[in-house]
């Protein structure tokens, strides 16, 4: 029973090791696909400027509020 389990485990490990060795090229392709997807998302977010305008507006509001608090503290 124990010998059978050890043999099964060893065969499984050899199978996984062989599979990992064969898939190096596939990993590079997966990274390329992820890179294209991320570039598309970033282009969509920053293309029209809506996101940047909202971010600048939020930054301006925060700056104004911080300046207002500074005058209260003094």
PDB file of N, CA and C in Angstrom:
ATOM      1  N   UNK A   1       0.828  -1.188   0.000  1.00  0.00           N
ATOM      2  CA  UNK A   1       0.000   0.000   0.000  1.00  0.00           C
ATOM      3  C   UNK A   1       0.873   1.252   0.000  1.00  0.00           C
ATOM      4  N   UNK A   2       1.839   1.309   0.902  1.00  0.00           N
ATOM      5  CA  UNK A   2       2.724   2.464   0.982  1.00  0.00           C
ATOM      6  C   UNK A   2       3.596   2.541  -0.274  1.00  0.00           C
ATOM      7  N   UNK A   3       4.069   1.399  -0.744  1.00  0.00           N
ATOM      8  CA  UNK A   3       4.901   1.368  -1.945  1.00  0.00           C
ATOM      9  C   UNK A   3       4.118   1.867  -3.156  1.00  0.00           C
ATOM     10  N   UNK A   4       2.853   1.461  -3.242  1.00  0.00           N
ATOM     11  CA  UNK A   4       2.010   1.902  -4.352  1.00  0.00           C
ATOM     12  C   UNK A   4       1.804   3.416  -4.298  1.00  0.00           C
ATOM     13  N   UNK A   5       1.595   3.961  -3.114  1.00  0.00           N
ATOM     14  CA  UNK A   5       1.410   5.407  -2.966  1.00  0.00           C
ATOM     15  C   UNK A   5       2.675   6.163  -3.356  1.00  0.00           C
ATOM     16  N   UNK A   6       3.825   5.662  -2.918  1.00  0.00           N
ATOM     17  CA  UNK A   6       5.093   6.312  -3.261  1.00  0.00           C
ATOM     18  C   UNK A   6       5.349   6.262  -4.762  1.00  0.00           C
ATOM     19  N   UNK A   7       5.049   5.131  -5.381  1.00  0.00           N
ATOM     20  CA  UNK A   7       5.237   4.995  -6.825  1.00  0.00           C
ATOM     21  C   UNK A   7       4.314   5.944  -7.581  1.00  0.00           C
ATOM     22  N   UNK A   8       3.064   6.021  -7.148  1.00  0.00           N
ATOM     23  CA  UNK A   8       2.107   6.926  -7.785  1.00  0.00           C
ATOM     24  C   UNK A   8       2.554   8.372  -7.639  1.00  0.00           C
ATOM     25  N   UNK A   9       3.041   8.727  -6.478  1.00  0.00           N
ATOM     26  CA  UNK A   9       3.525  10.084  -6.236  1.00  0.00           C
ATOM     27  C   UNK A   9       4.732  10.397  -7.112  1.00  0.00           C
ATOM     28  N   UNK A  10       5.649   9.446  -7.234  1.00  0.00           N
ATOM     29  CA  UNK A  10       6.838   9.658  -8.046  1.00  0.00           C
ATOM     30  C   UNK A  10       6.470   9.819  -9.518  1.00  0.00           C
ATOM     31  N   UNK A  11       5.560   9.003 -10.015  1.00  0.00           N
ATOM     32  CA  UNK A  11       5.123   9.112 -11.407  1.00  0.00           C
ATOM     33  C   UNK A  11       4.421  10.448 -11.633  1.00  0.00           C
ATOM     34  N   UNK A  12       3.616  10.866 -10.671  1.00  0.00           N
ATOM     35  CA  UNK A  12       2.928  12.153 -10.780  1.00  0.00           C
ATOM     36  C   UNK A  12       3.904  13.315 -10.818  1.00  0.00           C
ATOM     37  N   UNK A  13       4.918  13.274  -9.965  1.00  0.00           N
ATOM     38  CA  UNK A  13       5.929  14.331  -9.948  1.00  0.00           C
ATOM     39  C   UNK A  13       6.713  14.378 -11.255  1.00  0.00           C
ATOM     40  N   UNK A  14       7.030  13.216 -11.799  1.00  0.00           N
ATOM     41  CA  UNK A  14       7.738  13.179 -13.076  1.00  0.00           C
ATOM     42  C   UNK A  14       6.869  13.756 -14.191  1.00  0.00           C
ATOM     43  N   UNK A  15       5.588  13.461 -14.148  1.00  0.00           N
ATOM     44  CA  UNK A  15       4.663  13.987 -15.155  1.00  0.00           C
ATOM     45  C   UNK A  15       4.561  15.505 -15.077  1.00  0.00           C
ATOM     46  N   UNK A  16       4.449  16.024 -13.861  1.00  0.00           N
ATOM     47  CA  UNK A  16       4.355  17.477 -13.679  1.00  0.00           C
ATOM     48  C   UNK A  16       5.655  18.145 -14.108  1.00  0.00           C
ATOM     49  N   UNK A  17       6.777  17.567 -13.758  1.00  0.00           N
ATOM     50  CA  UNK A  17       8.071  18.129 -14.141  1.00  0.00           C
ATOM     51  C   UNK A  17       8.222  18.165 -15.657  1.00  0.00           C
ATOM     52  N   UNK A  18       7.841  17.088 -16.318  1.00  0.00           N
ATOM     53  CA  UNK A  18       7.929  17.048 -17.781  1.00  0.00           C
ATOM     54  C   UNK A  18       7.014  18.089 -18.413  1.00  0.00           C
ATOM     55  N   UNK A  19       5.835  18.253 -17.859  1.00  0.00           N
ATOM     56  CA  UNK A  19       4.885  19.235 -18.396  1.00  0.00           C
ATOM     57  C   UNK A  19       5.420  20.656 -18.230  1.00  0.00           C
ATOM     58  N   UNK A  20       6.011  20.947 -17.079  1.00  0.00           N
ATOM     59  CA  UNK A  20       6.559  22.287 -16.856  1.00  0.00           C
ATOM     60  C   UNK A  20       7.716  22.586 -17.804  1.00  0.00           C
ATOM     61  N   UNK A  21       8.482  21.596 -18.118  1.00  0.00           N
ATOM     62  CA  UNK A  21       9.602  21.801 -19.039  1.00  0.00           C
ATOM     63  C   UNK A  21       9.112  22.098 -20.450  1.00  0.00           C
ATOM     64  N   UNK A  22       7.999  21.510 -20.846  1.00  0.00           N
ATOM     65  CA  UNK A  22       7.480  21.691 -22.199  1.00  0.00           C
ATOM     66  C   UNK A  22       6.731  22.997 -22.375  1.00  0.00           C
ATOM     67  N   UNK A  23       6.308  23.654 -21.312  1.00  0.00           N
ATOM     68  CA  UNK A  23       5.425  24.803 -21.437  1.00  0.00           C
ATOM     69  C   UNK A  23       6.127  26.146 -21.260  1.00  0.00           C
ATOM     70  N   UNK A  24       7.428  26.207 -21.427  1.00  0.00           N
ATOM     71  CA  UNK A  24       8.130  27.482 -21.299  1.00  0.00           C
ATOM     72  C   UNK A  24       7.689  28.472 -22.361  1.00  0.00           C
ATOM     73  N   UNK A  25       7.541  28.014 -23.587  1.00  0.00           N
ATOM     74  CA  UNK A  25       7.100  28.893 -24.663  1.00  0.00           C
ATOM     75  C   UNK A  25       5.679  29.370 -24.469  1.00  0.00           C
ATOM     76  N   UNK A  26       4.838  28.527 -23.917  1.00  0.00           N
ATOM     77  CA  UNK A  26       3.450  28.905 -23.678  1.00  0.00           C
ATOM     78  C   UNK A  26       3.382  30.005 -22.629  1.00  0.00           C
ATOM     79  N   UNK A  27       4.237  29.965 -21.636  1.00  0.00           N
ATOM     80  CA  UNK A  27       4.249  31.006 -20.612  1.00  0.00           C
ATOM     81  C   UNK A  27       4.560  32.366 -21.232  1.00  0.00           C
ATOM     82  N   UNK A  28       5.495  32.413 -22.156  1.00  0.00           N
ATOM     83  CA  UNK A  28       5.826  33.670 -22.825  1.00  0.00           C
ATOM     84  C   UNK A  28       4.631  34.190 -23.610  1.00  0.00           C
ATOM     85  N   UNK A  29       3.907  33.307 -24.261  1.00  0.00           N
ATOM     86  CA  UNK A  29       2.717  33.709 -25.008  1.00  0.00           C
ATOM     87  C   UNK A  29       1.655  34.239 -24.057  1.00  0.00           C
ATOM     88  N   UNK A  30       1.487  33.594 -22.914  1.00  0.00           N
ATOM     89  CA  UNK A  30       0.503  34.067 -21.933  1.00  0.00           C
ATOM     90  C   UNK A  30       0.863  35.464 -21.436  1.00  0.00           C
ATOM     91  N   UNK A  31       2.136  35.714 -21.170  1.00  0.00           N
ATOM     92  CA  UNK A  31       2.554  37.051 -20.741  1.00  0.00           C
ATOM     93  C   UNK A  31       2.297  38.084 -21.835  1.00  0.00           C
ATOM     94  N   UNK A  32       2.505  37.711 -23.081  1.00  0.00           N
ATOM     95  CA  UNK A  32       2.242  38.631 -24.190  1.00  0.00           C
ATOM     96  C   UNK A  32       0.761  38.975 -24.264  1.00  0.00           C
ATOM     97  N   UNK A  33      -0.101  37.986 -24.082  1.00  0.00           N
ATOM     98  CA  UNK A  33      -1.545  38.227 -24.115  1.00  0.00           C
ATOM     99  C   UNK A  33      -1.959  39.125 -22.956  1.00  0.00           C
ATOM    100  N   UNK A  34      -1.417  38.879 -21.777  1.00  0.00           N
ATOM    101  CA  UNK A  34      -1.734  39.718 -20.616  1.00  0.00           C
ATOM    102  C   UNK A  34      -1.249  41.148 -20.854  1.00  0.00           C
ATOM    103  N   UNK A  35      -0.071  41.305 -21.444  1.00  0.00           N
ATOM    104  CA  UNK A  35       0.453  42.639 -21.744  1.00  0.00           C
ATOM    105  C   UNK A  35      -0.435  43.403 -22.709  1.00  0.00           C
ATOM    106  N   UNK A  36      -0.921  42.725 -23.746  1.00  0.00           N
ATOM    107  CA  UNK A  36      -1.821  43.375 -24.705  1.00  0.00           C
ATOM    108  C   UNK A  36      -3.126  43.760 -24.026  1.00  0.00           C
ATOM    109  N   UNK A  37      -3.650  42.894 -23.180  1.00  0.00           N
ATOM    110  CA  UNK A  37      -4.900  43.200 -22.475  1.00  0.00           C
ATOM    111  C   UNK A  37      -4.721  44.408 -21.558  1.00  0.00           C
ATOM    112  N   UNK A  38      -3.611  44.458 -20.826  1.00  0.00           N
ATOM    113  CA  UNK A  38      -3.380  45.595 -19.928  1.00  0.00           C
ATOM    114  C   UNK A  38      -3.189  46.890 -20.713  1.00  0.00           C
ATOM    115  N   UNK A  39      -2.495  46.822 -21.845  1.00  0.00           N
ATOM    116  CA  UNK A  39      -2.312  48.014 -22.672  1.00  0.00           C
ATOM    117  C   UNK A  39      -3.654  48.510 -23.198  1.00  0.00           C
ATOM    118  N   UNK A  40      -4.527  47.585 -23.579  1.00  0.00           N
ATOM    119  CA  UNK A  40      -5.855  47.971 -24.061  1.00  0.00           C
ATOM    120  C   UNK A  40      -6.665  48.650 -22.965  1.00  0.00           C
ATOM    121  N   UNK A  41      -6.620  48.105 -21.766  1.00  0.00           N
ATOM    122  CA  UNK A  41      -7.363  48.693 -20.647  1.00  0.00           C
ATOM    123  C   UNK A  41      -6.822  50.083 -20.319  1.00  0.00           C
ATOM    124  N   UNK A  42      -5.512  50.234 -20.272  1.00  0.00           N
ATOM    125  CA  UNK A  42      -4.923  51.544 -19.979  1.00  0.00           C
ATOM    126  C   UNK A  42      -5.257  52.557 -21.071  1.00  0.00           C
ATOM    127  N   UNK A  43      -5.245  52.124 -22.325  1.00  0.00           N
ATOM    128  CA  UNK A  43      -5.615  53.020 -23.418  1.00  0.00           C
ATOM    129  C   UNK A  43      -7.067  53.451 -23.277  1.00  0.00           C
ATOM    130  N   UNK A  44      -7.943  52.523 -22.915  1.00  0.00           N
ATOM    131  CA  UNK A  44      -9.360  52.844 -22.745  1.00  0.00           C
ATOM    132  C   UNK A  44      -9.558  53.838 -21.599  1.00  0.00           C
ATOM    133  N   UNK A  45      -8.846  53.661 -20.499  1.00  0.00           N
ATOM    134  CA  UNK A  45      -9.005  54.544 -19.336  1.00  0.00           C
ATOM    135  C   UNK A  45      -8.477  55.945 -19.628  1.00  0.00           C
ATOM    136  N   UNK A  46      -7.307  56.045 -20.242  1.00  0.00           N
ATOM    137  CA  UNK A  46      -6.656  57.339 -20.404  1.00  0.00           C
ATOM    138  C   UNK A  46      -6.908  57.995 -21.758  1.00  0.00           C
ATOM    139  N   UNK A  47      -7.624  57.345 -22.664  1.00  0.00           N
ATOM    140  CA  UNK A  47      -7.802  57.859 -24.022  1.00  0.00           C
ATOM    141  C   UNK A  47      -8.603  59.153 -24.069  1.00  0.00           C
ATOM    142  N   UNK A  48      -9.768  59.177 -23.512  1.00  0.00           N
ATOM    143  CA  UNK A  48     -10.659  60.330 -23.628  1.00  0.00           C
ATOM    144  C   UNK A  48     -10.354  61.405 -22.598  1.00  0.00           C
ATOM    145  N   UNK A  49      -9.582  61.114 -21.608  1.00  0.00           N
ATOM    146  CA  UNK A  49      -9.224  62.113 -20.615  1.00  0.00           C
ATOM    147  C   UNK A  49     -10.220  62.228 -19.476  1.00  0.00           C
ATOM    148  N   UNK A  50     -11.310  61.495 -19.517  1.00  0.00           N
ATOM    149  CA  UNK A  50     -12.308  61.571 -18.453  1.00  0.00           C
ATOM    150  C   UNK A  50     -11.756  61.146 -17.106  1.00  0.00           C
ATOM    151  N   UNK A  51     -11.006  60.088 -17.116  1.00  0.00           N
ATOM    152  CA  UNK A  51     -10.420  59.594 -15.876  1.00  0.00           C
ATOM    153  C   UNK A  51      -9.413  60.598 -15.324  1.00  0.00           C
ATOM    154  N   UNK A  52      -8.584  61.136 -16.211  1.00  0.00           N
ATOM    155  CA  UNK A  52      -7.581  62.106 -15.759  1.00  0.00           C
ATOM    156  C   UNK A  52      -8.235  63.375 -15.233  1.00  0.00           C
ATOM    157  N   UNK A  53      -9.295  63.835 -15.886  1.00  0.00           N
ATOM    158  CA  UNK A  53      -9.997  65.033 -15.412  1.00  0.00           C
ATOM    159  C   UNK A  53     -10.617  64.787 -14.043  1.00  0.00           C
ATOM    160  N   UNK A  54     -11.207  63.611 -13.860  1.00  0.00           N
ATOM    161  CA  UNK A  54     -11.790  63.280 -12.559  1.00  0.00           C
ATOM    162  C   UNK A  54     -10.711  63.210 -11.486  1.00  0.00           C
ATOM    163  N   UNK A  55      -9.575  62.644 -11.830  1.00  0.00           N
ATOM    164  CA  UNK A  55      -8.464  62.547 -10.885  1.00  0.00           C
ATOM    165  C   UNK A  55      -7.928  63.932 -10.525  1.00  0.00           C
ATOM    166  N   UNK A  56      -7.790  64.802 -11.522  1.00  0.00           N
ATOM    167  CA  UNK A  56      -7.331  66.169 -11.258  1.00  0.00           C
ATOM    168  C   UNK A  56      -8.342  66.929 -10.401  1.00  0.00           C
ATOM    169  N   UNK A  57      -9.639  66.720 -10.662  1.00  0.00           N
ATOM    170  CA  UNK A  57     -10.673  67.367  -9.854  1.00  0.00           C
ATOM    171  C   UNK A  57     -10.635  66.912  -8.406  1.00  0.00           C
ATOM    172  N   UNK A  58     -10.463  65.616  -8.207  1.00  0.00           N
ATOM    173  CA  UNK A  58     -10.385  65.081  -6.844  1.00  0.00           C
ATOM    174  C   UNK A  58      -9.147  65.620  -6.132  1.00  0.00           C
ATOM    175  N   UNK A  59      -8.032  65.697  -6.841  1.00  0.00           N
ATOM    176  CA  UNK A  59      -6.798  66.219  -6.255  1.00  0.00           C
ATOM    177  C   UNK A  59      -6.969  67.686  -5.869  1.00  0.00           C
ATOM    178  N   UNK A  60      -7.618  68.458  -6.728  1.00  0.00           N
ATOM    179  CA  UNK A  60      -7.852  69.876  -6.455  1.00  0.00           C
ATOM    180  C   UNK A  60      -8.757  70.057  -5.239  1.00  0.00           C
ATOM    181  N   UNK A  61      -9.819  69.250  -5.166  1.00  0.00           N
ATOM    182  CA  UNK A  61     -10.733  69.323  -4.022  1.00  0.00           C
ATOM    183  C   UNK A  61     -10.001  68.989  -2.727  1.00  0.00           C
ATOM    184  N   UNK A  62      -9.197  67.956  -2.766  1.00  0.00           N
ATOM    185  CA  UNK A  62      -8.448  67.554  -1.580  1.00  0.00           C
ATOM    186  C   UNK A  62      -7.468  68.657  -1.169  1.00  0.00           C
ATOM    187  N   UNK A  63      -6.810  69.257  -2.138  1.00  0.00           N
ATOM    188  CA  UNK A  63      -5.870  70.336  -1.849  1.00  0.00           C
ATOM    189  C   UNK A  63      -6.577  71.530  -1.218  1.00  0.00           C
ATOM    190  N   UNK A  64      -7.755  71.861  -1.740  1.00  0.00           N
ATOM    191  CA  UNK A  64      -8.524  72.977  -1.189  1.00  0.00           C
ATOM    192  C   UNK A  64      -8.934  72.701   0.250  1.00  0.00           C
ATOM    193  N   UNK A  65      -9.385  71.491   0.513  1.00  0.00           N
ATOM    194  CA  UNK A  65      -9.815  71.144   1.872  1.00  0.00           C
ATOM    195  C   UNK A  65      -8.642  71.135   2.842  1.00  0.00           C
ATOM    196  N   UNK A  66      -7.497  70.665   2.395  1.00  0.00           N
ATOM    197  CA  UNK A  66      -6.320  70.663   3.271  1.00  0.00           C
ATOM    198  C   UNK A  66      -5.896  72.092   3.581  1.00  0.00           C
ATOM    199  N   UNK A  67      -5.943  72.962   2.587  1.00  0.00           N
ATOM    200  CA  UNK A  67      -5.597  74.366   2.799  1.00  0.00           C
ATOM    201  C   UNK A  67      -6.580  75.017   3.764  1.00  0.00           C
ATOM    202  N   UNK A  68      -7.868  74.659   3.650  1.00  0.00           N
ATOM    203  CA  UNK A  68      -8.877  75.194   4.562  1.00  0.00           C
ATOM    204  C   UNK A  68      -8.637  74.765   5.997  1.00  0.00           C
ATOM    205  N   UNK A  69      -8.240  73.546   6.210  1.00  0.00           N
ATOM    206  CA  UNK A  69      -7.957  73.043   7.556  1.00  0.00           C
ATOM    207  C   UNK A  69      -6.732  73.747   8.121  1.00  0.00           C
ATOM    208  N   UNK A  70      -5.767  74.038   7.286  1.00  0.00           N
ATOM    209  CA  UNK A  70      -4.553  74.718   7.732  1.00  0.00           C
ATOM    210  C   UNK A  70      -4.888  76.095   8.307  1.00  0.00           C
ATOM    211  N   UNK A  71      -5.834  76.807   7.698  1.00  0.00           N
ATOM    212  CA  UNK A  71      -6.199  78.133   8.208  1.00  0.00           C
ATOM    213  C   UNK A  71      -6.963  78.030   9.525  1.00  0.00           C
ATOM    214  N   UNK A  72      -7.686  76.937   9.746  1.00  0.00           N
ATOM    215  CA  UNK A  72      -8.412  76.743  11.004  1.00  0.00           C
ATOM    216  C   UNK A  72      -7.426  76.468  12.140  1.00  0.00           C
ATOM    217  N   UNK A  73      -6.399  75.702  11.868  1.00  0.00           N
ATOM    218  CA  UNK A  73      -5.425  75.322  12.890  1.00  0.00           C
ATOM    219  C   UNK A  73      -4.627  76.532  13.358  1.00  0.00           C
ATOM    220  N   UNK A  74      -4.303  77.438  12.451  1.00  0.00           N
ATOM    221  CA  UNK A  74      -3.494  78.607  12.825  1.00  0.00           C
ATOM    222  C   UNK A  74      -4.366  79.529  13.575  1.00  0.00           C
TER     223      UNK A  74
END
